[in-house]
Short mmCIF file of C-alpha atoms in Angstrom, two decimals:
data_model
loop_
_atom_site.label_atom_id
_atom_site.label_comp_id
_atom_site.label_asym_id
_atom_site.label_seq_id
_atom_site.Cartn_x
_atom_site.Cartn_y
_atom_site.Cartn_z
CA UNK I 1480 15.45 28.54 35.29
CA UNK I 1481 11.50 28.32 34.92
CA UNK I 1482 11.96 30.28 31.56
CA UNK I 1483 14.57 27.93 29.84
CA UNK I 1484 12.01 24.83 31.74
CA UNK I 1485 9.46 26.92 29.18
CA UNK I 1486 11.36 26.95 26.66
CA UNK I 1487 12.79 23.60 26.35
CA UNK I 1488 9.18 21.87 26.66
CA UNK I 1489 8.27 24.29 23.49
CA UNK I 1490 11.14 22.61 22.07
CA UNK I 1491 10.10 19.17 22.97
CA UNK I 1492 6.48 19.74 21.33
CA UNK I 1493 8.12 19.81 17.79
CA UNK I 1494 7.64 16.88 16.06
CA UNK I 1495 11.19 16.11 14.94
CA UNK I 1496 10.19 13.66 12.89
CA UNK I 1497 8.41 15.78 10.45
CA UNK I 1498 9.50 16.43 7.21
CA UNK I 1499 9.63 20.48 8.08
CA UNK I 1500 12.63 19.31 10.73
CA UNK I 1501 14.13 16.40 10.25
CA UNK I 1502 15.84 16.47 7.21
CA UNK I 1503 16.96 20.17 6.74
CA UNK I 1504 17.99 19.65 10.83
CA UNK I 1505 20.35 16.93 9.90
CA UNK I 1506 21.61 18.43 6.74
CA UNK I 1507 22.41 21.65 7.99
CA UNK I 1508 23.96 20.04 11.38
CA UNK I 1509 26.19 17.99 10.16
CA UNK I 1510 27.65 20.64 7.47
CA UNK I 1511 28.03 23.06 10.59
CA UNK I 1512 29.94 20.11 12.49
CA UNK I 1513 32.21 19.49 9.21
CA UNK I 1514 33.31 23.31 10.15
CA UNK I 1515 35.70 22.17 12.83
CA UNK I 1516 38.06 20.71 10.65
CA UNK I 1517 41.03 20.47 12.79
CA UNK I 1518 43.45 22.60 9.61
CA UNK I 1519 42.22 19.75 7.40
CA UNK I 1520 41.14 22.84 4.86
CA UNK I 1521 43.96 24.22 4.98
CA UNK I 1522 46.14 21.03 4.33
CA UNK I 1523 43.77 20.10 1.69
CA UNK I 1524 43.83 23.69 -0.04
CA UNK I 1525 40.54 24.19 0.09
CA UNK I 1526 38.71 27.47 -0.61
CA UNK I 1527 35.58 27.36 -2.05
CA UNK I 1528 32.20 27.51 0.07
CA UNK I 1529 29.67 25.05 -0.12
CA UNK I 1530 27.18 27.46 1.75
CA UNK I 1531 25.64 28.65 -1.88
CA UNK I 1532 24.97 25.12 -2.48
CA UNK I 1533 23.74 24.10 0.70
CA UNK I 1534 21.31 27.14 0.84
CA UNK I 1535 19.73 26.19 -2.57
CA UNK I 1536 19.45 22.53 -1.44
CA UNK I 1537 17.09 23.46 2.08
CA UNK I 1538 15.51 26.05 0.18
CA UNK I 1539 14.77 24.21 -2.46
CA UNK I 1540 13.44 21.24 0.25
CA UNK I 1541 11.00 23.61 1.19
CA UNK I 1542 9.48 24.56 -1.26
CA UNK I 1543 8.91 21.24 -2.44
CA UNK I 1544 7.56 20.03 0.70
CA UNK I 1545 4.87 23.36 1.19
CA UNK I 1546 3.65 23.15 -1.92
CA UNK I 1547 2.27 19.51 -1.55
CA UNK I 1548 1.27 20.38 2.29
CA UNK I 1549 -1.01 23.14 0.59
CA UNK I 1550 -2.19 21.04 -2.11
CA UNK I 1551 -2.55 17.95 0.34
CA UNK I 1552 -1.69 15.67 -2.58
CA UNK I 1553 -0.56 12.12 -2.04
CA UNK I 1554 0.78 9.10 -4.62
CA UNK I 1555 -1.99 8.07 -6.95
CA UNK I 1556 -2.39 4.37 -6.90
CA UNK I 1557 -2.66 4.40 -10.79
CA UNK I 1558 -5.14 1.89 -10.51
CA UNK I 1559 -3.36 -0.87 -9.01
CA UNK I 1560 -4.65 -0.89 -5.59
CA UNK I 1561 -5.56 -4.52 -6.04
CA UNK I 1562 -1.89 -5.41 -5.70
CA UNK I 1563 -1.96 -4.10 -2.71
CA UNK I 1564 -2.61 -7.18 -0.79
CA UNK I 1565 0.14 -8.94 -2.13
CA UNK I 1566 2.91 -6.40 -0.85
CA UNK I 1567 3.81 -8.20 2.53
CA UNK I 1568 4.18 -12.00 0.60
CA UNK I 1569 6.58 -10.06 -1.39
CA UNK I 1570 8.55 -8.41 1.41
CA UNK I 1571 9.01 -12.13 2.63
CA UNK I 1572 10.71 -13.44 -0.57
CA UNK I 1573 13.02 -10.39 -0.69
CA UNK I 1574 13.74 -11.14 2.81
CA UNK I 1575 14.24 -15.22 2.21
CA UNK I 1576 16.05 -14.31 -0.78
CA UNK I 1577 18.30 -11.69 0.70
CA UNK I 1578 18.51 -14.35 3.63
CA UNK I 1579 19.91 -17.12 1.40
CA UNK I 1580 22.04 -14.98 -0.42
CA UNK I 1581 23.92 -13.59 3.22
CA UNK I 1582 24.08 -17.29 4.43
CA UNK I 1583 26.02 -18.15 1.11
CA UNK I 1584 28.22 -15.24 1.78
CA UNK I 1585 29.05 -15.95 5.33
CA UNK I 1586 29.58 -19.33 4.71
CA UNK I 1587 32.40 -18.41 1.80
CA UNK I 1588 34.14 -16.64 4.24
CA UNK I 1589 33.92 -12.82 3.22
CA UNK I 1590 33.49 -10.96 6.25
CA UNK I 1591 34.07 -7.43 5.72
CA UNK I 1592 34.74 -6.34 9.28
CA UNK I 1593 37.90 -8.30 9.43
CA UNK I 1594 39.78 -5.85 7.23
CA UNK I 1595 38.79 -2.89 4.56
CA UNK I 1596 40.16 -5.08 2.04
CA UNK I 1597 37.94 -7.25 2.48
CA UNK I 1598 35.17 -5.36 2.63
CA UNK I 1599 35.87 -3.46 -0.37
CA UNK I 1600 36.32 -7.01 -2.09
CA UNK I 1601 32.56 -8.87 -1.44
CA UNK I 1602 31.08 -10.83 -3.72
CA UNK I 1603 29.19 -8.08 -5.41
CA UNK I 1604 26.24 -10.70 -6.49
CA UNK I 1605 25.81 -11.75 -2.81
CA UNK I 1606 26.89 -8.47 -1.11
CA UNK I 1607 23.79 -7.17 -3.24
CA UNK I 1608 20.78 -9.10 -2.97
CA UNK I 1609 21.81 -9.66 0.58
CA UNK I 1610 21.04 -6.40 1.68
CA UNK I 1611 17.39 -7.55 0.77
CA UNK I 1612 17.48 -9.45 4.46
CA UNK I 1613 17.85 -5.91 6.49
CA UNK I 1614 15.27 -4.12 4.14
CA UNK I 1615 13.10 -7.20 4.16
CA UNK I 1616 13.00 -7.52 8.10
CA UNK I 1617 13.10 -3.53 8.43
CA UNK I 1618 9.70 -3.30 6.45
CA UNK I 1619 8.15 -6.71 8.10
CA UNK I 1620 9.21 -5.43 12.06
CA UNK I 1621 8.25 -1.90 11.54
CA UNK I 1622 4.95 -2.58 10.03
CA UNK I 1623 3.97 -5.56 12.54
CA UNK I 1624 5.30 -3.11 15.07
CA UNK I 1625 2.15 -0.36 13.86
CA UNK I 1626 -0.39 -2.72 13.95
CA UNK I 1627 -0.37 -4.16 16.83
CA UNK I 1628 -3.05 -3.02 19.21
CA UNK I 1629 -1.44 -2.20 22.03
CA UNK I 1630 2.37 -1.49 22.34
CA UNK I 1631 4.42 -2.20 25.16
CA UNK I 1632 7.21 -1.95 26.53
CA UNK I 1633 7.87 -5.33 26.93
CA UNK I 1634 6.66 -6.28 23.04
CA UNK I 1635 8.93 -3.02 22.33
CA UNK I 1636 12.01 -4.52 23.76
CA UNK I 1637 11.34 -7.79 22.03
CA UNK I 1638 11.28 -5.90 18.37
CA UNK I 1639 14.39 -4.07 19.48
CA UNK I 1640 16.44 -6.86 20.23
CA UNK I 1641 15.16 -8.80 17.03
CA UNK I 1642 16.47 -5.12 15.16
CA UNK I 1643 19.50 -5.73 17.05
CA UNK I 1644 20.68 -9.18 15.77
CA UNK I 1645 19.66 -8.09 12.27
CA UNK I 1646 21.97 -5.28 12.66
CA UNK I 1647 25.16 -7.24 14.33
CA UNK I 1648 24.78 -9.35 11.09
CA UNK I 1649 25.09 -6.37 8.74
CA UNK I 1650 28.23 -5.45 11.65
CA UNK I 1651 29.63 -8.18 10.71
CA UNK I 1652 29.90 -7.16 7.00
CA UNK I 1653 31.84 -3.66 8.15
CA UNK I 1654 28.63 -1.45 7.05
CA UNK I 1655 27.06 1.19 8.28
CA UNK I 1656 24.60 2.20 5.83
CA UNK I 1657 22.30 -0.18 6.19
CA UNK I 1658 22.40 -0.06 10.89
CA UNK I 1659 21.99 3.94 10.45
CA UNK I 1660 19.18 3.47 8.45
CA UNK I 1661 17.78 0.44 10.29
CA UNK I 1662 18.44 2.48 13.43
CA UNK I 1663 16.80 5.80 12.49
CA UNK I 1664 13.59 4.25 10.79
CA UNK I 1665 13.34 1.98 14.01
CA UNK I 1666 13.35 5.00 15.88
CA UNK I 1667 11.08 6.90 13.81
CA UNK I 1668 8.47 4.15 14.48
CA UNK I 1669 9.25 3.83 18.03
CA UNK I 1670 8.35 7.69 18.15
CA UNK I 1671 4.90 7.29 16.34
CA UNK I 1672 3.65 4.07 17.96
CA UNK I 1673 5.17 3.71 21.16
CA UNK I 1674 6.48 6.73 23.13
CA UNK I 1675 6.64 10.14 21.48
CA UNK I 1676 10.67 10.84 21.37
CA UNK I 1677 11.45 14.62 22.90
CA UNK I 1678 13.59 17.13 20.92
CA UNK I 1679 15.97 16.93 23.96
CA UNK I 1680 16.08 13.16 23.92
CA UNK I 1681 16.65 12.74 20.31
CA UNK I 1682 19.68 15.62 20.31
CA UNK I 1683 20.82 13.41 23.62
CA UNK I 1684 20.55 10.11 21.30
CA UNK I 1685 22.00 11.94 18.17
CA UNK I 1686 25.28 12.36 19.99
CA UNK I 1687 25.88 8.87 21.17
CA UNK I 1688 24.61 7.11 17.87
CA UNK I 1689 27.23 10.02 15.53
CA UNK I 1690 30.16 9.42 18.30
CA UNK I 1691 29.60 5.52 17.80
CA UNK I 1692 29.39 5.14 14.45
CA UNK I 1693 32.55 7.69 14.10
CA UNK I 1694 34.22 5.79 16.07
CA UNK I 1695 33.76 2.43 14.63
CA UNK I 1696 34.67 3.90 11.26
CA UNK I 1697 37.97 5.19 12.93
CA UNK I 1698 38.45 1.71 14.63
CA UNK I 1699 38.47 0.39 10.74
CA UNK I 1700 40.56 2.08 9.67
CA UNK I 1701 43.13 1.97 12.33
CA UNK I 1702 43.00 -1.72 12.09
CA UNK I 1703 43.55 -1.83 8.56
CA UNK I 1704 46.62 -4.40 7.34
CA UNK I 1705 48.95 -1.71 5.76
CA UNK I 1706 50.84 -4.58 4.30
CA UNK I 1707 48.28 -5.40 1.94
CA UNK I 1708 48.50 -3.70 -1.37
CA UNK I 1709 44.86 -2.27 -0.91
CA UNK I 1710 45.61 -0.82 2.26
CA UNK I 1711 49.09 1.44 1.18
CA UNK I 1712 48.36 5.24 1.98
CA UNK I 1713 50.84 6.44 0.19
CA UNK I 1714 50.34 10.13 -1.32
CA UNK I 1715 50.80 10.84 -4.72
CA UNK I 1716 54.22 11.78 -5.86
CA UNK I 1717 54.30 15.06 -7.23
CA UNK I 1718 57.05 17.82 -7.74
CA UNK I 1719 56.14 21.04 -5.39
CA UNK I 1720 57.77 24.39 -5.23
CA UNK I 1721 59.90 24.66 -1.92
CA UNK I 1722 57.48 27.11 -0.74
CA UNK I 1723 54.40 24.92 -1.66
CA UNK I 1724 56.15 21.93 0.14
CA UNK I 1725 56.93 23.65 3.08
CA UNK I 1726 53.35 24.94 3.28
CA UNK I 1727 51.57 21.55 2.75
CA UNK I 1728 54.29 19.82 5.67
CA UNK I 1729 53.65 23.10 8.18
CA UNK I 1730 49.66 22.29 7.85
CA UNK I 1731 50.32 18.28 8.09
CA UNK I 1732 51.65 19.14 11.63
CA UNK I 1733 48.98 21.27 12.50
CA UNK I 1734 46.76 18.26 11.57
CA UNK I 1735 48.58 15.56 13.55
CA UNK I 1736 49.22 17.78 16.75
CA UNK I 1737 45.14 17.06 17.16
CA UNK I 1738 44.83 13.86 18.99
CA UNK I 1739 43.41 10.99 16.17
CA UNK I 1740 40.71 10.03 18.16
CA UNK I 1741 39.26 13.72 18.51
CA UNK I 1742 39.59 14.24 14.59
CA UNK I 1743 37.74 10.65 14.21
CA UNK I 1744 34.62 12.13 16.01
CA UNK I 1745 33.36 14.43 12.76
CA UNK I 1746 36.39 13.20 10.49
CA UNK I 1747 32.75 12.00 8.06
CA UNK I 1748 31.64 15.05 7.74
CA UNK I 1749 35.12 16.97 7.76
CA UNK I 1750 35.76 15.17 4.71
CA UNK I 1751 32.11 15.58 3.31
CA UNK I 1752 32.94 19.20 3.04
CA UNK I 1753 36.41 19.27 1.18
CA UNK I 1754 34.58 16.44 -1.08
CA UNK I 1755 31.89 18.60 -1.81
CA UNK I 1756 34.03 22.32 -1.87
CA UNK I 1757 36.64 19.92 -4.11
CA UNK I 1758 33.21 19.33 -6.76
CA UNK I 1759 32.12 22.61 -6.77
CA UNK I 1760 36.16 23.58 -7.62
CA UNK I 1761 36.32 21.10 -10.27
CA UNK I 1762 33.59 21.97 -12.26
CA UNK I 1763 34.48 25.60 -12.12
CA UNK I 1764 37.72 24.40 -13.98
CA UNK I 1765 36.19 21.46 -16.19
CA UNK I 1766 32.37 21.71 -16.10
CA UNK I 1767 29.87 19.81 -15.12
CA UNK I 1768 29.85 15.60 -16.32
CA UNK I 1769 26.30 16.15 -17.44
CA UNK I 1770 24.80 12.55 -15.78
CA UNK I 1771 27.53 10.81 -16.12
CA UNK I 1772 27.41 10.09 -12.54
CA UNK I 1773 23.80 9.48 -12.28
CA UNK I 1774 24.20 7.20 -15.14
CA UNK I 1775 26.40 5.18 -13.65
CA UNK I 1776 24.43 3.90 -10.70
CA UNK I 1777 22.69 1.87 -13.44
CA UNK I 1778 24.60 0.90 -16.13
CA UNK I 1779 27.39 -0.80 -13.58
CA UNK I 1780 25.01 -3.60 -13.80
CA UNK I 1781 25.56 -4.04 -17.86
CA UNK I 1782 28.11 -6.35 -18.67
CA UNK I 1783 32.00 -5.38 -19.57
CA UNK I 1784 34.37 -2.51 -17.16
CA UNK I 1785 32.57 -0.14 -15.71
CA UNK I 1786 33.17 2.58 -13.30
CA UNK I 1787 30.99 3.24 -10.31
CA UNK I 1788 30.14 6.79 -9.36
CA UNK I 1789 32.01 6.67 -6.48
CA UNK I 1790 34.89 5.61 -8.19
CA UNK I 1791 34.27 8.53 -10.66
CA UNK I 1792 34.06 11.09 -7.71
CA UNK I 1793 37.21 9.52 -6.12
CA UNK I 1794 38.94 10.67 -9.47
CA UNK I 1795 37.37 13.53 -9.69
CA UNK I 1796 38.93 14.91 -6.27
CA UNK I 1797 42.31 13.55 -6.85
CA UNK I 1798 42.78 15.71 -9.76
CA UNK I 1799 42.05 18.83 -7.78
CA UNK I 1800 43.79 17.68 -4.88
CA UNK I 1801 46.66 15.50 -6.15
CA UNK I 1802 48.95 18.86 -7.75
CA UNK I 1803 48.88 19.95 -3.97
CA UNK I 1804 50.51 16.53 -2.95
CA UNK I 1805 47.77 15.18 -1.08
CA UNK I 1806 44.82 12.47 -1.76
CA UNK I 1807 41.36 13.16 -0.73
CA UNK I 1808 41.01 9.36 -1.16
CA UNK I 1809 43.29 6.31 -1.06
CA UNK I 1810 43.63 4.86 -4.66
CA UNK I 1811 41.46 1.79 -5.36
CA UNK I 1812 38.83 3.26 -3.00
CA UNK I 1813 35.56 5.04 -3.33
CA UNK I 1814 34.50 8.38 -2.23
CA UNK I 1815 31.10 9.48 -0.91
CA UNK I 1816 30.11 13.01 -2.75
CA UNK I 1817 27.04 13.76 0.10
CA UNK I 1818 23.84 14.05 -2.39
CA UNK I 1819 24.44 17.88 -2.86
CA UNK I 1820 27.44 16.65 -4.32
CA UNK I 1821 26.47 14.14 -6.53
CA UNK I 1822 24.07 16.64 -7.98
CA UNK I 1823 26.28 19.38 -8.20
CA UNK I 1824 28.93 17.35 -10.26
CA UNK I 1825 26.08 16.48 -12.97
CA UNK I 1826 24.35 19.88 -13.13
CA UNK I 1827 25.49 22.63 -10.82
CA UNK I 1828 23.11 24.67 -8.78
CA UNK I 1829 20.19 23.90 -11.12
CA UNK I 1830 20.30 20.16 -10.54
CA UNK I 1831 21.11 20.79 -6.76
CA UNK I 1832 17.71 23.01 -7.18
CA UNK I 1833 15.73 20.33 -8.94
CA UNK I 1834 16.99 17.37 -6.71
CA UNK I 1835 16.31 18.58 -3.41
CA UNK I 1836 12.87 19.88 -4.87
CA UNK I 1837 11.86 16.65 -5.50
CA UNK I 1838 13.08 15.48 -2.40
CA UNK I 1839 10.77 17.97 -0.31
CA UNK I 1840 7.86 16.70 -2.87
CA UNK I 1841 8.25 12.90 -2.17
CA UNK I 1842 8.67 13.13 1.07
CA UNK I 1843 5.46 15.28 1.57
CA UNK I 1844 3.55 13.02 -0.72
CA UNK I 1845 3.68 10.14 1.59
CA UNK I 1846 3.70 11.91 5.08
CA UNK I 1847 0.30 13.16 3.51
CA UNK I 1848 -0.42 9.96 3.08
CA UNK I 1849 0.08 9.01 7.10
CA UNK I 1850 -1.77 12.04 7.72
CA UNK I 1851 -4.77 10.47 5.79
CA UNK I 1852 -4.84 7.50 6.86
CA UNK I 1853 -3.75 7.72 10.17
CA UNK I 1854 -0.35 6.09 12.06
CA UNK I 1855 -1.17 2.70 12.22
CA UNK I 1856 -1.04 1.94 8.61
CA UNK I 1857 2.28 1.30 6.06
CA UNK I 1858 2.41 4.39 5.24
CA UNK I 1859 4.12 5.19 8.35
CA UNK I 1860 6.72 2.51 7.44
CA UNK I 1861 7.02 3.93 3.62
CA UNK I 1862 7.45 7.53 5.46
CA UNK I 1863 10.10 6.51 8.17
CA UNK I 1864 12.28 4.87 5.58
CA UNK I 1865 12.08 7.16 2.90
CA UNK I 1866 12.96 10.07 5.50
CA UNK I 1867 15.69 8.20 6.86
CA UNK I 1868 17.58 7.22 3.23
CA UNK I 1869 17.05 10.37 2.36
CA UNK I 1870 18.81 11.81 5.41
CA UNK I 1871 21.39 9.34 5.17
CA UNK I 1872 22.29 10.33 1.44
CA UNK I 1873 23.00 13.76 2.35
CA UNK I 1874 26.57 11.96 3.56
CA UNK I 1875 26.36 8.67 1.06
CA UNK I 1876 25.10 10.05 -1.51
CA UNK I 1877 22.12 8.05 -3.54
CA UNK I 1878 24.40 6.22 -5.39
CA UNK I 1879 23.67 2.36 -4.75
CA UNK I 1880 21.35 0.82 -6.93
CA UNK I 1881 19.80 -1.64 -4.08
CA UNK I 1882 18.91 1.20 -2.10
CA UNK I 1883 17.38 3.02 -5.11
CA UNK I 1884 15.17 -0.21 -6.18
CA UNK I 1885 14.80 -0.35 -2.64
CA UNK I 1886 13.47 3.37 -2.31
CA UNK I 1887 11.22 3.03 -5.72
CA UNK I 1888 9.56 -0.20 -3.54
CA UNK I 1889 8.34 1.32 -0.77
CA UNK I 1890 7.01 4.56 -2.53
CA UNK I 1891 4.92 2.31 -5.17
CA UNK I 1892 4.00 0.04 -1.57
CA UNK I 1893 2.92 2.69 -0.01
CA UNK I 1894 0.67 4.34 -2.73
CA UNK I 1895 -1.06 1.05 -3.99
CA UNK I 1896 -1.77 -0.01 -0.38
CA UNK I 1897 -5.08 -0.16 1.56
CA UNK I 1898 -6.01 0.58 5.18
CA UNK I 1899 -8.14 -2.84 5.40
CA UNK I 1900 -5.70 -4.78 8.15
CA UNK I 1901 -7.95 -7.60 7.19
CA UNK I 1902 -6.39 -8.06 4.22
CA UNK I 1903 -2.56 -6.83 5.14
CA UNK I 1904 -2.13 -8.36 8.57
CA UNK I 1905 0.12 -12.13 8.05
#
């Protein structure tokens, strides 16, 4: 008993926060929990590994992020540390703006969590800029949290509950994104300012947040108006070879014998996996789409038809899966690739290599810059959030332009701004 006491409080000394553990801990977690599938494989067909991938993504991480510990570099300011004082002014109109823009929204009616037709179905114009309200208050909390002097428990609470009605408005719109990232940054920040969060703790916390959110997303769907047009999950109607038919029925039972509430706990990253083993498939048989998808996450803004990435990967997993009867995804709805995914579908291993390097290299540029300058500075901020959407994306994907203009924000923030409070503090 002493000796696992030992070992457990050698545990709890990691920081779990760092970039050495956080990320690669989540990524290679949640692809190890997408292994009890509950004979989804098999009713999906699917038989190539994503371990070669996966391997070359936390590799690749690694290096990235050792290289620029060694070198101790951080984000040149390029000169425009003078803007620097004008970063939190504007935070605040991104927030007003983003808080105008909800308001509107509410007050129209579209409320996403009333049915996944209607959150599918937002007014893209409002639905977008007001996501600026979570980022806006995020960055604003999170940094007021660091500087203040001395943290308590009581001031703690206060921030937490003011996190908390920010997130029951984003509830409201039947997201997740933007609570798990609101959640996990808050967290992050708690751990550096407040009270230094314990491996054990966090894995203890990890469970309850990934059961809750499952379950939510289960609760969606299972509340879903199948009358609605949007809402049919009908499979595609294809001719099958007795044998084949037989096959795909036999592995459909084996599927529904498992209660739906156990399958909802890791049915995310289940699917993850036959998204991502469908990609890798795909582009064995039809090659890579050489950016198309990474071009898309811009140029759905231009005017005219356009197809979003995730629309793009929807198709491209239907075609795979489709001649075996069965739908990855619904028609009319979007699929998440996981960012290995996303990267694979463009450019194969190389990409996957390339991506994940630069991943390791941002990250380590601004937790340099936290080491520099010390905790209580925005750096910390910039670092939490960066680490969190890029944890996030290894499910989502980093496919949503908001949260890419959002990303490219707080890097530039964080490298242009001072340590003088003087100047920062509002």
């Amino acid at each position: 008993m002493s000796k696992l006491k030992q070992s457990f409080g050698k545990l709890n000394k990691i920081d779990m926060f760092s970039p050495y553990f956080f990320l690669p801990f989540i990524l290679l977690l949640y692809f190890f929990i997408s292994l009890f599938d509950w004979h989804k494989f098999e009713h999906f067909g699917i038989h190539v590994s994503i371990w070669p991938a996966v391997i070359v993504a936390v590799i690749c991480y690694y290096i990235g992020v050792l290289i620029i510990d060694k070198l101790e570099w951080t984000i040149p300011s390029f000169g425009l540390s003078f803007l620097g004082k004008y970063v939190i002014h504007f935070i605040v109109v991104l927030t007003v703006l983003g808080l105008g823009s909800y308001l509107m929204m509410i007050f129209s009616g579209n409320l996403g969590i009333t049915d996944e037709a209607n959150r599918r179905n937002l007014d893209p114009k409002l639905n977008f800029f007001s996501q600026l309200l979570w980022f806006g208050v995020l960055l604003l909390l999170s940094y007021k949290m660091i500087l203040e002097k001395t943290m308590t428990w009581n001031k703690a609470i206060v921030y937490g509950s003011i996190f908390a009605v920010v997130m029951f408005l984003f509830l409201l719109m039947g997201y997740r994104t933007p609570l798990i990232i609101m959640l996990f940054t808050g967290i992050i920040i708690f751990h550096y300012v407040v009270k230094r969060v314990k491996l054990t703790w966090f894995l203890t916390a990890l469970v309850v947040i990934g059961v809750g959110f499952s379950l939510f997303g289960f609760i969606r769907v299972l509340t879903e108006d199948t009358s609605i047009e949007f809402n049919k999950r009908e499979q595609p109607d294809v001719e099958l070879t007795a044998e084949e038919r037989d096959k795909l029925l036999t592995a459909e039972q084996k599927v529904n014998l498992v209660p739906k509430w156990v399958r909802a706990l890791n049915a995310e990253a289940v699917t993850s996996h036959i998204v991502l083993s469908t990609i890798i498939e795909y582009t064995k048989e039809e090659d890579y789409l050489k950016g198309e998808i990474h071009k898309g996450i811009f140029s759905t803004i231009l005017p005219g038809e356009q197809i979003s990435p995730r629309m793009r990967v929807t198709e491209v997993v239907n075609s795979i899966t489709s001649e075996r009867g069965v739908n990855v995804t619904r028609e009319q709805r979007t699929t998440t690739p996981t960012f290995i995914g996303q990267l694979f579908l463009d450019g194969g291993y190389l990409l996957v290599a390339i991506g994940f390097l630069l991943y390791g290299v941002l990250i380590s540029l601004i937790y340099n810059k936290v080491k520099q300058n010390g905790i209580r500075s925005f750096h910390t901020v910039a670092y939490a959030f960066t680490i969190t959407v890029f944890t996030v994306s290894m499910h989502t994907g980093l496919l949503d332009l908001i949260i890419v203009l959002m990303l490219g924000f707080v890097i530039i923030a964080s490298s242009i701004m001072t340590n003088d409070k003087r100047e920062l503090y509002y």
